[in-house]
Coordinates of C-alpha atoms and ligand atoms in Angstrom, one line a residue:
X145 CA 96.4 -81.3 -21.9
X146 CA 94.1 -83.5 -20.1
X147 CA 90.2 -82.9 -20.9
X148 CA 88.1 -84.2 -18.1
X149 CA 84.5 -84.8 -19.3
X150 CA 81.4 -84.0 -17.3
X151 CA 77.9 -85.7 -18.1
X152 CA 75.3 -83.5 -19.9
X153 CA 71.8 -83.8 -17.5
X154 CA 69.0 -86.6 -18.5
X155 CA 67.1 -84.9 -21.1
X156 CA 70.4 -83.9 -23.3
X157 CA 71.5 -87.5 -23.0
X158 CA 68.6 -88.8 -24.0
X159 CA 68.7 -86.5 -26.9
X160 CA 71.8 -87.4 -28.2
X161 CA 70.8 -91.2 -28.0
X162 CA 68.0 -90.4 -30.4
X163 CA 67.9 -90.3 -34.2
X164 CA 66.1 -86.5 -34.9
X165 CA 64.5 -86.2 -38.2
X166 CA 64.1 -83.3 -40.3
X167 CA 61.1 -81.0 -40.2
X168 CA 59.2 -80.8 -43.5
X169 CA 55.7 -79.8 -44.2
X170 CA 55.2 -80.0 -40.2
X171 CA 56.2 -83.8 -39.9
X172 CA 59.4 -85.3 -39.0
X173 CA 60.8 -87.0 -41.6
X174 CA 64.2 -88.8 -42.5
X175 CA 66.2 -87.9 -46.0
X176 CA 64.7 -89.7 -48.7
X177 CA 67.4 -92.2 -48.8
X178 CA 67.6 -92.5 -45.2
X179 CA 71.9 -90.7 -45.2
X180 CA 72.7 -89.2 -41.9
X181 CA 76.3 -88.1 -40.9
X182 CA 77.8 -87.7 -38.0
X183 CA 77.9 -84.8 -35.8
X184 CA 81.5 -84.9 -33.5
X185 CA 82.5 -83.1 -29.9
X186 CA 84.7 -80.8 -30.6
X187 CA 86.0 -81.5 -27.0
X188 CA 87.4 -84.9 -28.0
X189 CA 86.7 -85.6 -31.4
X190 CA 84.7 -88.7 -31.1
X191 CA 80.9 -88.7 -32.5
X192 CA 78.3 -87.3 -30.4
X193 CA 75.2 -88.1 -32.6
X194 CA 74.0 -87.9 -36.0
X195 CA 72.0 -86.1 -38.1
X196 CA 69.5 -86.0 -41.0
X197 CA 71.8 -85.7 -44.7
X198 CA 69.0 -83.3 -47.1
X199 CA 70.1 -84.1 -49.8
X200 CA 68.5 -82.4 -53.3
X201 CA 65.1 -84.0 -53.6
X202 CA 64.4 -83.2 -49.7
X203 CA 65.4 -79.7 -50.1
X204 CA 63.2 -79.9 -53.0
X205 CA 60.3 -81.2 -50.6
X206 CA 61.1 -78.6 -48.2
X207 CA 61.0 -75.6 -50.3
X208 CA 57.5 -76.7 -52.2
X209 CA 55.9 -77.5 -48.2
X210 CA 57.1 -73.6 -47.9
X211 CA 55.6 -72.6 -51.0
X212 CA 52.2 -74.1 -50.4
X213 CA 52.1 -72.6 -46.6
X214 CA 52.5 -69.7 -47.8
X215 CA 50.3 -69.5 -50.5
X216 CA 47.7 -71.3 -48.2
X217 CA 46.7 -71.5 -44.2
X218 CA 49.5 -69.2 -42.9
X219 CA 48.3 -66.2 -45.5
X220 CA 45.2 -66.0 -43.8
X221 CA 47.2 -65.6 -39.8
X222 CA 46.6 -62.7 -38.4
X223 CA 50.0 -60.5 -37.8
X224 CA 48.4 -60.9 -33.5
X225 CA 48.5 -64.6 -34.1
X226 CA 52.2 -64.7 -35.8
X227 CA 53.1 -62.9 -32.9
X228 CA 51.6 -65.4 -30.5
X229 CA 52.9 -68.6 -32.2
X230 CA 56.5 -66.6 -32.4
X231 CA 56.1 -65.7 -28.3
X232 CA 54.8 -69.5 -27.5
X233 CA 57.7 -70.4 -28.8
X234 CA 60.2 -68.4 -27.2
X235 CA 58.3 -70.0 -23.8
X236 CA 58.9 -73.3 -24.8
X237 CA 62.6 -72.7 -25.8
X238 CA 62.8 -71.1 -22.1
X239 CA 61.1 -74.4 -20.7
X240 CA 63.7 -76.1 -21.9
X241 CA 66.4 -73.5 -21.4
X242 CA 69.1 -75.9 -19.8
X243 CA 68.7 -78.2 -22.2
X244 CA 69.3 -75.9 -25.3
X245 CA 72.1 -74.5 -23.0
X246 CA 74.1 -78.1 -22.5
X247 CA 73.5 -79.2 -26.3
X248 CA 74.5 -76.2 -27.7
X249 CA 77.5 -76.0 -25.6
X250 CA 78.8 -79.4 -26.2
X251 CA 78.0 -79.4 -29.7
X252 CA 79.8 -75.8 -30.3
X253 CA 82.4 -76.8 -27.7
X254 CA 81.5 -73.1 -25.7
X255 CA 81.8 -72.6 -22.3
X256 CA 78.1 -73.8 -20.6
X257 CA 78.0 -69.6 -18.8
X258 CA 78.7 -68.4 -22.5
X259 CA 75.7 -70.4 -24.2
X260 CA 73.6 -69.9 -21.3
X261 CA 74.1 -66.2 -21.0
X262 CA 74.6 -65.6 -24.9
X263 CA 72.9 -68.3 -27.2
X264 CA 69.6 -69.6 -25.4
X265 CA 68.8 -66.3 -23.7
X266 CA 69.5 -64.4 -27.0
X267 CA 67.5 -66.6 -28.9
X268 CA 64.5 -66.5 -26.9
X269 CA 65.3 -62.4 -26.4
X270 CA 64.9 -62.5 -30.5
X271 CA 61.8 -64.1 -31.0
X272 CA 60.0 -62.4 -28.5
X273 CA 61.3 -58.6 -30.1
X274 CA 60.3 -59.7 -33.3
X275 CA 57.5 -61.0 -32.1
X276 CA 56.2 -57.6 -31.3
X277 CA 57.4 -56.3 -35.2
X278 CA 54.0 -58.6 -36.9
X279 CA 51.2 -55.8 -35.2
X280 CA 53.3 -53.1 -36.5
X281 CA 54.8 -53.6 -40.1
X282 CA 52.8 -50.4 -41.6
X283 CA 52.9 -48.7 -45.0
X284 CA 52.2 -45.1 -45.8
X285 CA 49.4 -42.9 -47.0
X286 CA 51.3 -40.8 -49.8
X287 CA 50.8 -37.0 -50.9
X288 CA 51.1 -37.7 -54.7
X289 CA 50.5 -34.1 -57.1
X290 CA 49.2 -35.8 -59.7
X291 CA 47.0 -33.6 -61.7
X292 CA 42.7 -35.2 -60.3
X293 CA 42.3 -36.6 -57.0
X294 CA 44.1 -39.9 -55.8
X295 CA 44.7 -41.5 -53.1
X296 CA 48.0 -43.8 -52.6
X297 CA 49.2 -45.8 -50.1
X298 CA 51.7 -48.6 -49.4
X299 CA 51.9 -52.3 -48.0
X300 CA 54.6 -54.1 -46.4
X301 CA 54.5 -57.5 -47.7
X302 CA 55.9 -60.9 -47.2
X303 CA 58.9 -62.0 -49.6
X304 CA 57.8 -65.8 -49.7
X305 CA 59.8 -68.7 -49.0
X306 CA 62.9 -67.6 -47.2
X307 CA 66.0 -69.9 -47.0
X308 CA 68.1 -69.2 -43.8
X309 CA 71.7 -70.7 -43.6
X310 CA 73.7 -70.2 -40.5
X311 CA 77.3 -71.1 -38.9
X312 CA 78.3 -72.8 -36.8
X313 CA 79.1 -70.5 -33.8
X314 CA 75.9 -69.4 -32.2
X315 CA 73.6 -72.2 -33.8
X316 CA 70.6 -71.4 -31.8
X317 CA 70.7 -67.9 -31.4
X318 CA 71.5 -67.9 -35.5
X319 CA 68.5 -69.6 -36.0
X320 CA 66.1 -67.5 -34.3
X321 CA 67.9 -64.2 -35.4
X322 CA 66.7 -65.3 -38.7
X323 CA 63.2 -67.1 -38.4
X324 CA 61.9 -64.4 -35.9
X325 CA 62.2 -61.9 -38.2
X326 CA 61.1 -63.6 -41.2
X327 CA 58.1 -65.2 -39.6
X328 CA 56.8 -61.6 -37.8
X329 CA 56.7 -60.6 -41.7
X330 CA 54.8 -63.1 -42.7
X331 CA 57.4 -65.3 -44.9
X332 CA 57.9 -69.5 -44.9
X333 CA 61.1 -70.1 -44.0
X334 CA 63.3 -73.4 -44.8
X335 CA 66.3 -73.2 -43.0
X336 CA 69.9 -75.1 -42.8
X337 CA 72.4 -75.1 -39.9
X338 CA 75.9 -75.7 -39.8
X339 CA 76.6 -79.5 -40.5
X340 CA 79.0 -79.2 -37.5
X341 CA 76.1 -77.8 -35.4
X342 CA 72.5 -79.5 -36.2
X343 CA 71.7 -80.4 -32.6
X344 CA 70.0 -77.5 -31.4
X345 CA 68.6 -76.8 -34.7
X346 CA 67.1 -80.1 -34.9
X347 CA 65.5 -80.2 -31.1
X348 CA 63.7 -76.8 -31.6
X349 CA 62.0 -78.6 -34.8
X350 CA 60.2 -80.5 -32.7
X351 CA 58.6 -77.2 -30.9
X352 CA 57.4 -75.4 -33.8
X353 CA 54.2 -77.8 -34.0
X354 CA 53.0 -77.0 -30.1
X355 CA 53.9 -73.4 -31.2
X356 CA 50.7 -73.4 -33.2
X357 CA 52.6 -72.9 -36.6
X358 CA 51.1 -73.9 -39.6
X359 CA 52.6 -77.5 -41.3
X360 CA 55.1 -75.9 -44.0
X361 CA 55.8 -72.5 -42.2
X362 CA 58.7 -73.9 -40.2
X363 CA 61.1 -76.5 -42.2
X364 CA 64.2 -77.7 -40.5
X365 CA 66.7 -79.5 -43.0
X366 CA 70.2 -80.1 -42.4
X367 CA 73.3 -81.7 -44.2
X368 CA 76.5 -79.6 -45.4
X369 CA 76.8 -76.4 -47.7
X370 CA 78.1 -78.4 -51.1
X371 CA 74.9 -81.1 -51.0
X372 CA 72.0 -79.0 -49.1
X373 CA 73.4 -75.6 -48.7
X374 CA 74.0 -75.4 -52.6
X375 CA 70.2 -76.7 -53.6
X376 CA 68.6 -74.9 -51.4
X377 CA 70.6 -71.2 -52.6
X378 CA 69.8 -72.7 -56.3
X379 CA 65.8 -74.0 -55.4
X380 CA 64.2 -71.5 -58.0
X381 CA 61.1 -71.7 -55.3
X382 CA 63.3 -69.6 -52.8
X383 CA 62.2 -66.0 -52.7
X384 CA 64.8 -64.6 -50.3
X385 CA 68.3 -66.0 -49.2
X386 CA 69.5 -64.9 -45.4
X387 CA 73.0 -66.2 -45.3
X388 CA 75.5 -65.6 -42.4
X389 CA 79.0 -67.0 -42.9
X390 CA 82.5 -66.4 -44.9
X391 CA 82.6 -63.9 -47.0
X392 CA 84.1 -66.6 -49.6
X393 CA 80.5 -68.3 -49.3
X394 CA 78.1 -65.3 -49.1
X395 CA 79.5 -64.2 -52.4
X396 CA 79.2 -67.4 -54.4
X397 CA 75.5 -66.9 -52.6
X398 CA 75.1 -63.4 -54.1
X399 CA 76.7 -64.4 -57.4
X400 CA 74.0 -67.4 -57.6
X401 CA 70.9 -65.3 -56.6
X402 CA 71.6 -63.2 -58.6
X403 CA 70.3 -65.2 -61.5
X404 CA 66.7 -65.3 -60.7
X405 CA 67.2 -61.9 -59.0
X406 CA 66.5 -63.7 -55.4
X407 CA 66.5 -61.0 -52.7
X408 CA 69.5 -61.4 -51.3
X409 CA 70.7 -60.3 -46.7
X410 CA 74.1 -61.5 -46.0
X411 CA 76.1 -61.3 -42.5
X412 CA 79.8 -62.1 -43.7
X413 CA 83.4 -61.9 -41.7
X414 CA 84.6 -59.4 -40.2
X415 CA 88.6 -58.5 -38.9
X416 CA 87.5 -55.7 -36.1
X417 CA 89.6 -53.3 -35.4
X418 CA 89.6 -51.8 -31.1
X419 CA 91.4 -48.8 -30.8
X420 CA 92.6 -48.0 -26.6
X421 CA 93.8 -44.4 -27.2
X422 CA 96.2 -42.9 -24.1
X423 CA 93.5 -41.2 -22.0
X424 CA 91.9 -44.5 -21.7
X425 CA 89.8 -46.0 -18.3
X426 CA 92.8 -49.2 -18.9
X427 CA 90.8 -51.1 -15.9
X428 CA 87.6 -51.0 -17.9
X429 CA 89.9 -51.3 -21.7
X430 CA 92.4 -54.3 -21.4
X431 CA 89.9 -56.9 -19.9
X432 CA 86.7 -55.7 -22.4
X433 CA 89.4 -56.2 -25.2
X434 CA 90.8 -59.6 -23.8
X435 CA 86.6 -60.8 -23.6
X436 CA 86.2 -59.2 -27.1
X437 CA 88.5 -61.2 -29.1
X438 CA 88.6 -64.4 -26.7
X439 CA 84.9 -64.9 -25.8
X440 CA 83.5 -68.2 -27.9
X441 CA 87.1 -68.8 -28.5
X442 CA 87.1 -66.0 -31.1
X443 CA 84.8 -67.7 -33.0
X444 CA 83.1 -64.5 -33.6
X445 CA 82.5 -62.7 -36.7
X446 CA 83.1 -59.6 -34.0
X447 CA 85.8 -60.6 -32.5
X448 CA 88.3 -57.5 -31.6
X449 CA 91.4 -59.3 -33.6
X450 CA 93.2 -56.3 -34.4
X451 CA 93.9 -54.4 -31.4
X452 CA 95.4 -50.9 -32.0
X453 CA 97.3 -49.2 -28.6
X454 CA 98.6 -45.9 -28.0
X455 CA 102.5 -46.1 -28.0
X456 CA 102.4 -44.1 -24.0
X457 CA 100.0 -47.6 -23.0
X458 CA 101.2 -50.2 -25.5
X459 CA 103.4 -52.3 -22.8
X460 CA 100.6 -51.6 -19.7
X461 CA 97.7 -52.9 -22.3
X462 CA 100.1 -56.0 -24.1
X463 CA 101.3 -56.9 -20.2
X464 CA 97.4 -56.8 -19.1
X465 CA 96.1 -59.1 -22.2
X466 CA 98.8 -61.1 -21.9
X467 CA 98.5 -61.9 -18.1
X468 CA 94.4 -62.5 -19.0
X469 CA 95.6 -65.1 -21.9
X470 CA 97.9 -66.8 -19.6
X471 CA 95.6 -67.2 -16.7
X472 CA 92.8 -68.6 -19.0
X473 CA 91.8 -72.1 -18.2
X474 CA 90.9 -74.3 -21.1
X475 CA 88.5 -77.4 -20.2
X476 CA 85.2 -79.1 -21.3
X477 CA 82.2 -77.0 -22.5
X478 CA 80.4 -78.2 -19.1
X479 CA 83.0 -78.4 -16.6
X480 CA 82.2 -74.9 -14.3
X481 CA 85.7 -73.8 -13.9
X482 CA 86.1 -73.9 -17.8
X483 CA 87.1 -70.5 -19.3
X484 CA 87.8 -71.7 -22.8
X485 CA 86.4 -74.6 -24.3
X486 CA 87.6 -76.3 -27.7
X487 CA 87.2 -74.9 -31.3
X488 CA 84.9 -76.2 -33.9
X489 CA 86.4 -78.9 -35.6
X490 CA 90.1 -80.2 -35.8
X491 CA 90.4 -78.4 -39.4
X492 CA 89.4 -74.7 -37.7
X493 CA 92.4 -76.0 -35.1
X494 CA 95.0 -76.6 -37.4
X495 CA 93.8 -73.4 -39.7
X496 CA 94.3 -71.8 -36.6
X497 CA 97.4 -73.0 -36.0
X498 CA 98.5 -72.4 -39.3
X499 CA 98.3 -68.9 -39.0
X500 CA 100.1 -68.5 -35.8
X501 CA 103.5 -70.6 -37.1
X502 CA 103.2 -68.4 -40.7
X503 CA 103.2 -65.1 -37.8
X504 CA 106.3 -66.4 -36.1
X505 CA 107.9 -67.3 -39.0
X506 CA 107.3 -63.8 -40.4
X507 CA 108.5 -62.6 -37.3
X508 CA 105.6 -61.8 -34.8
X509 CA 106.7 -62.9 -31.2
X510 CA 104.0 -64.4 -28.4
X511 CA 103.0 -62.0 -25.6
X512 CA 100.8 -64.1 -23.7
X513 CA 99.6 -67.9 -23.9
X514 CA 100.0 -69.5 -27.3
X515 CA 101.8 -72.7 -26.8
X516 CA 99.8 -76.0 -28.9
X517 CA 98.0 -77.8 -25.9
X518 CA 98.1 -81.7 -27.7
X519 CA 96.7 -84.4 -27.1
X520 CA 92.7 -84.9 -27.7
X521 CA 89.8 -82.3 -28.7
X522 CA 90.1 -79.0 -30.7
X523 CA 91.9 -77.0 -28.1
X524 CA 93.7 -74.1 -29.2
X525 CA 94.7 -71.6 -26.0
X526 CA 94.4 -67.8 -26.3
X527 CA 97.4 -66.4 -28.1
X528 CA 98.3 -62.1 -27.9
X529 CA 100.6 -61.6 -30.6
X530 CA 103.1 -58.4 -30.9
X531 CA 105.5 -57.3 -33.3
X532 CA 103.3 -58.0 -36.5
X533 CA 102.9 -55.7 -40.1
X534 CA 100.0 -54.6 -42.0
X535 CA 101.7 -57.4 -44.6
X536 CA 101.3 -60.5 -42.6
X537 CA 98.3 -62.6 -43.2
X538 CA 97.8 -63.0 -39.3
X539 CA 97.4 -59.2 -39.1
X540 CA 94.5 -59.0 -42.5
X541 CA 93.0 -62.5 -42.5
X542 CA 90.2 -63.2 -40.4
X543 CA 91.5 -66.5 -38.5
X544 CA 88.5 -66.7 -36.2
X545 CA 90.0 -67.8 -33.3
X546 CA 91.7 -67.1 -30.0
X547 CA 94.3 -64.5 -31.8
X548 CA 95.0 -61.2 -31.2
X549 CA 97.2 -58.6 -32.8
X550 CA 98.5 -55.6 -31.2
X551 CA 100.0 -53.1 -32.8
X552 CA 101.1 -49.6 -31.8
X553 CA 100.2 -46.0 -32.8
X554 CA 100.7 -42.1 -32.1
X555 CA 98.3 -40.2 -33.4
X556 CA 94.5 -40.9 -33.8
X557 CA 94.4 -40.4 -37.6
X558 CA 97.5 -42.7 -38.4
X559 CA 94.9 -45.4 -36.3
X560 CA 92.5 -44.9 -37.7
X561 CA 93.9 -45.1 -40.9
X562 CA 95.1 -48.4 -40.3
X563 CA 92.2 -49.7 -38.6
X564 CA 90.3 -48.7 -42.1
X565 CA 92.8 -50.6 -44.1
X566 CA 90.9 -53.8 -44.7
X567 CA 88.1 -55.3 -47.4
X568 CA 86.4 -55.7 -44.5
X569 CA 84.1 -53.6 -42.5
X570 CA 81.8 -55.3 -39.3
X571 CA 82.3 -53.8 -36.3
X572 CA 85.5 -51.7 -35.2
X573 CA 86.0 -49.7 -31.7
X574 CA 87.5 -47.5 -29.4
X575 CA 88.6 -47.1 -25.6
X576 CA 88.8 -43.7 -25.0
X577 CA 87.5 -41.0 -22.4
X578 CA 87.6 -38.1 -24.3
X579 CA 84.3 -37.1 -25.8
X580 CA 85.5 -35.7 -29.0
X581 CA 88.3 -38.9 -29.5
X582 CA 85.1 -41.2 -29.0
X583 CA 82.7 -39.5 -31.5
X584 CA 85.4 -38.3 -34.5
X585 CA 86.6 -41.6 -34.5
X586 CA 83.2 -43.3 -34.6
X587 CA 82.7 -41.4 -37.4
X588 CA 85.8 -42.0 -39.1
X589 CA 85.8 -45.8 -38.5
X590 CA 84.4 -47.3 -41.7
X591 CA 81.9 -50.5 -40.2
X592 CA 78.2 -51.3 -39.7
X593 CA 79.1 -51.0 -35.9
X594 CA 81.5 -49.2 -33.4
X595 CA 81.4 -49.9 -30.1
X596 CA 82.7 -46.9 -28.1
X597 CA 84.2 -48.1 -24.3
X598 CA 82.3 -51.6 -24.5
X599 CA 82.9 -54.4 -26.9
X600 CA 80.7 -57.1 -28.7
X601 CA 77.1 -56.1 -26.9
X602 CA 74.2 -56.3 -29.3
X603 CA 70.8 -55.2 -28.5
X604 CA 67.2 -56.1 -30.4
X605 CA 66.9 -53.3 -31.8
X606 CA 70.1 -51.7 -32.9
X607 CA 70.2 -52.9 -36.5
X608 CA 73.2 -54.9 -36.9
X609 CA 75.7 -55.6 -40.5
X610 CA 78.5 -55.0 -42.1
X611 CA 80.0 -52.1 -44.4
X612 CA 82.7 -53.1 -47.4
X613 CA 83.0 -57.0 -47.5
X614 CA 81.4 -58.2 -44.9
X615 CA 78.0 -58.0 -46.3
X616 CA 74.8 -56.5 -47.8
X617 CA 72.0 -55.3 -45.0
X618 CA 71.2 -55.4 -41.2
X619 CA 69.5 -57.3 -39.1
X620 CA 67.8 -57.0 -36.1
X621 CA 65.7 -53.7 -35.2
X622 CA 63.2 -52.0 -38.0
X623 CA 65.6 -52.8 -40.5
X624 CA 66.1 -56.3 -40.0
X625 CA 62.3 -57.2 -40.4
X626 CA 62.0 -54.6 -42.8
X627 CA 64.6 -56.6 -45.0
X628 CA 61.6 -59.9 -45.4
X629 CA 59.2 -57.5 -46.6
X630 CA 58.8 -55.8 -50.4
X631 CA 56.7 -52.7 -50.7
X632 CA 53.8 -52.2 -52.4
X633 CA 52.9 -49.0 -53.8
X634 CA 49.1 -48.9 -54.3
X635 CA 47.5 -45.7 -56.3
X636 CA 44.0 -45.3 -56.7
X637 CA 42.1 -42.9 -58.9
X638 CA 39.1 -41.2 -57.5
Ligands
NAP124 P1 80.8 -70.9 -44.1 O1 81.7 -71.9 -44.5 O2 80.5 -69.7 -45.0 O3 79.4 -71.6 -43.8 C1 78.2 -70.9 -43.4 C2 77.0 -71.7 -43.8 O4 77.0 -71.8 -45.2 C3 77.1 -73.2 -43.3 O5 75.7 -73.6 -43.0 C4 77.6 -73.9 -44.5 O6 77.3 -75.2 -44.6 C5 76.9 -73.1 -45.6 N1 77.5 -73.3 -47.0 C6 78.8 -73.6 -47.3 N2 78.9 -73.6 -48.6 C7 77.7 -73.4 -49.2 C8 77.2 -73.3 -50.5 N3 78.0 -73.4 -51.5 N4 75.9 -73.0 -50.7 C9 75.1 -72.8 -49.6 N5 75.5 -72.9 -48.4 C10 76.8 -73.1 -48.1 O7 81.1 -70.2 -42.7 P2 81.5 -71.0 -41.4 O8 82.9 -71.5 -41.5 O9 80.4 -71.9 -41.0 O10 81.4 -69.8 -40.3 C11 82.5 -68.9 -40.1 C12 82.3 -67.6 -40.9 O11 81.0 -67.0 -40.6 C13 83.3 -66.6 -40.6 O12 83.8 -66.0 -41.8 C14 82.5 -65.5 -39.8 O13 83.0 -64.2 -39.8 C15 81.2 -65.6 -40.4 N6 80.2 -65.1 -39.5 C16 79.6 -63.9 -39.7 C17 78.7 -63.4 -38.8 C18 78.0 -62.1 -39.0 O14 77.1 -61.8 -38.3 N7 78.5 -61.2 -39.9 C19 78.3 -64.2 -37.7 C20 79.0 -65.4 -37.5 C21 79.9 -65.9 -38.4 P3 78.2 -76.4 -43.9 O15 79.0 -75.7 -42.9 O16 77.2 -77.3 -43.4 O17 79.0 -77.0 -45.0
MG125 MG1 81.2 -74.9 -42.9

């Protein structure tokens, strides 16, 4: 296919003409030996800037700046004033809201109507809900029956230095979803994007000053997860690790944090199960299902891979996601009439691709788009596949991309029963209009989330994570800022 490019505005351009630095100890630095690498377009694979390589000794940097902001100037802001800085700069992301938009959806290769309705508005949504989490973070007064009198209470307080490391998917959004949180608390944060997706990551750094943040509260380092990932998870100075990513990674996380007892949140991958039972609304079901495994190319830790049909709907839902998949139009992240952009990189294509000619070969057949596009950019079209087993890789892995499975059942519990059969637990759903259907089954369904009739719609403060494999904790709501705070139990003898 041919890819036609359209310009980003002024201000992106000029971004991506300019060498960003890192942000450590509030200034904007190079790496100490000056390494950047480059950062590509997923829409057609040439370089579309670089960016800073932290490499051990600037981690190290990083992670001591944290240590002494947080032992010094930010310990005496008021939880009002975290607030404020946190709200300022929501507004200054919003000031700039088409320029985060167009950055992050070349650099990602999203549609522009996906990171403008999704990423940027998300991102400022999140720091302005956690935002209001700082004035409120309250302990407890305690009946204790002791024998004398007593009085015992508790504090919510900070963790300390918090290292944040985030995909590649929603870099922006990512990114706030984790230093909202852990900034409302009270906690330093050093965080590290994606190396495929600094670019937004690295033009917020230069907001966090006018936000009014103390130098060292707010340190922006990036480079990959073998050189900068790895020191920072190993920096004995990090209190707390938030880590979103594979479940591959977030373990070897765990397993290391585990050493110095780090605290530990991780958001891992998911293979989501969506279950359209018989009695279904089908006009509502088939294109929610088709946007919840196709939207960000299925580049979505919640993507609705494994579709489940009743067998009296199987051919009207398979006919309706396949007519979607075929009608979809790939193109550039900024062309308008683009419904599907590129994935990440050329190796997420081929993995991709991988897994669909392993399904054919193991005998799934193609129900709906699915042919290789060629030629340049990472462009992978929306495939519905039919006719796969519980055995096949394409039907347990997550493949995290434009793939869907759809697989037939009769009775609720055998579906259920197969939508539970995986090491992995993040979201699962079900399309149904029978009251009792919708609630025994979102009961039954074993993941942090189930969306009933809807798919893939987070809110602020729904606490959001993953049961089995694909993680330890939530985030967002009460829980999620909760998670960057310890308690302290305080008992006093009168
Ligand atoms: P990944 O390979 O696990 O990478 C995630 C982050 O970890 C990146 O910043 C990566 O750095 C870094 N990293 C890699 N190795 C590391 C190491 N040894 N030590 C420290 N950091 C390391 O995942 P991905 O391919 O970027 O993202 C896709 C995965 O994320 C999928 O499995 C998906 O399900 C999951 N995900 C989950 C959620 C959720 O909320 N549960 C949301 C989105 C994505 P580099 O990339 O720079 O090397
Ligand atoms: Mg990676």
């Amino acid at each position: 296919m041919t890819v036609i490019a359209v310009a980003p505005i002024a201000s992106v351009a000029t971004f991506l003409g300019t060498e960003s630095d890192l942000l450590i100890g509030g200034e904007r630095v190079p790496s100490h030996d000056g390494g950047r690498f480059d950062v590509l377009d997923p829409a057609s694979g040439a370089r579309l800037a670089t960016a800073p390589m932290a490499r051990a000794a600037d981690v190290d940097r990083a992670v001591r700046a944290a240590r002494a902001a947080f032992a010094g100037e930010w310990a005496g802001v008021t939880p009002a004033d975290r607030a404020a800085a946190l709200w300022r700069l929501a507004d200054l992301i919003e000031a700039r809201f088409e320029t985060f938009a167009q950055l992050e959806a070349l650099n990602v290769g999203k549609v522009l109507a996906l990171s403008r309705a999704v990423d940027v508005t998300k991102a400022i949504g999140v720091l302005r809900y956690m935002a209001g989490w700082a004035t409120k973070l309250d302990g407890g007064q305690h009946p204790v029956s002791l024998p004398g009198q007593w009085l015992a209470y508790s504090r919510r307080e900070p963790l300390g230095v918090v290292a944040a490391i985030i995909p590649w998917n929603y870099p922006i959004y990512m990114l706030a979803a984790k230093l909202a949180p852990a900034l409302a608390a009270g906690n330093t944060v050093v965080l590290k994007p994606a190396e495929q997706t600094p670019l937004t990551a690295l033009l917020f750094a230069g907001l966090v000053e006018e936000a009014g943040f103390p130098p060292g509260v707010v340190n922006i380092i990036t480079g990959d997860g073998a050189t900068t990932g790895a020191a920072l998870v190993s920096h004995p100075g990090v209190d707390k690790i938030t880590f979103t990513g594979s479940t591959q990674v977030g373990k070897a996380i765990a397993r290391q944090a585990a050493a110095r007892m780090a605290r530990v949140s991780l958001e891992l991958g998911g293979k989501p199960a969506n279950l359209i039972f018989a009695d279904a609304d089908l006009d509502l079901a088939i294109p929610a299902a088709a946007a919840g495994v196709f939207a960000n190319n299925g580049q979505v830790c919640m993507a609705g891979s494994r579709l489940y049909v009743d067998r009296r709907v199987f051919d009207e839902v398979v006919g309706g996601i396949g007519a979607i998949a075929e009608r979809t139009r790939l193109g550039h992240p900024l062309d308008p009439r683009s419904e599907m952009g590129p994935l990440i990189s050329a190796g997420q294509r081929d993995r991709v691709a991988a897994f669909l000619s392993e399904g054919l070969a193991d005998g799934a057949r193609i129900a709906g788009q699915g042919r290789a596009p060629g030629g340049a950019g990472n462009f992978v079209p929306p495939t519905v596949l039919v006719g796969t087993t519980p055995a096949m890789r394409v039907q347990r892995e997550e493949i995290f991309g434009p793939v869907v499975t759809v697989v037939p059942f009769t009775d609720a519990d055998t579906a259920v029963a197969m939508a539970n059969d995986s090491r992995l637990g993040l979201v699962a759903g079900c399309f149904t209009t029978n009251l009792s259907t919708a609630h025994r089954v979102s009961a039954a369904l074993r993941a942090g989330t189930v969306f009933v009739n809807c798919w893939g719609r987070t809110d602020m403060n729904l606490p959001f994570g993953g049961v089995k494999q694909s993680g330890w904790g939530r985030e967002l709501g009460r829980e999620g800022v909760e998670a960057f705070t310890e308690t302290k139990s305080v008992l006093v003898s009168l």
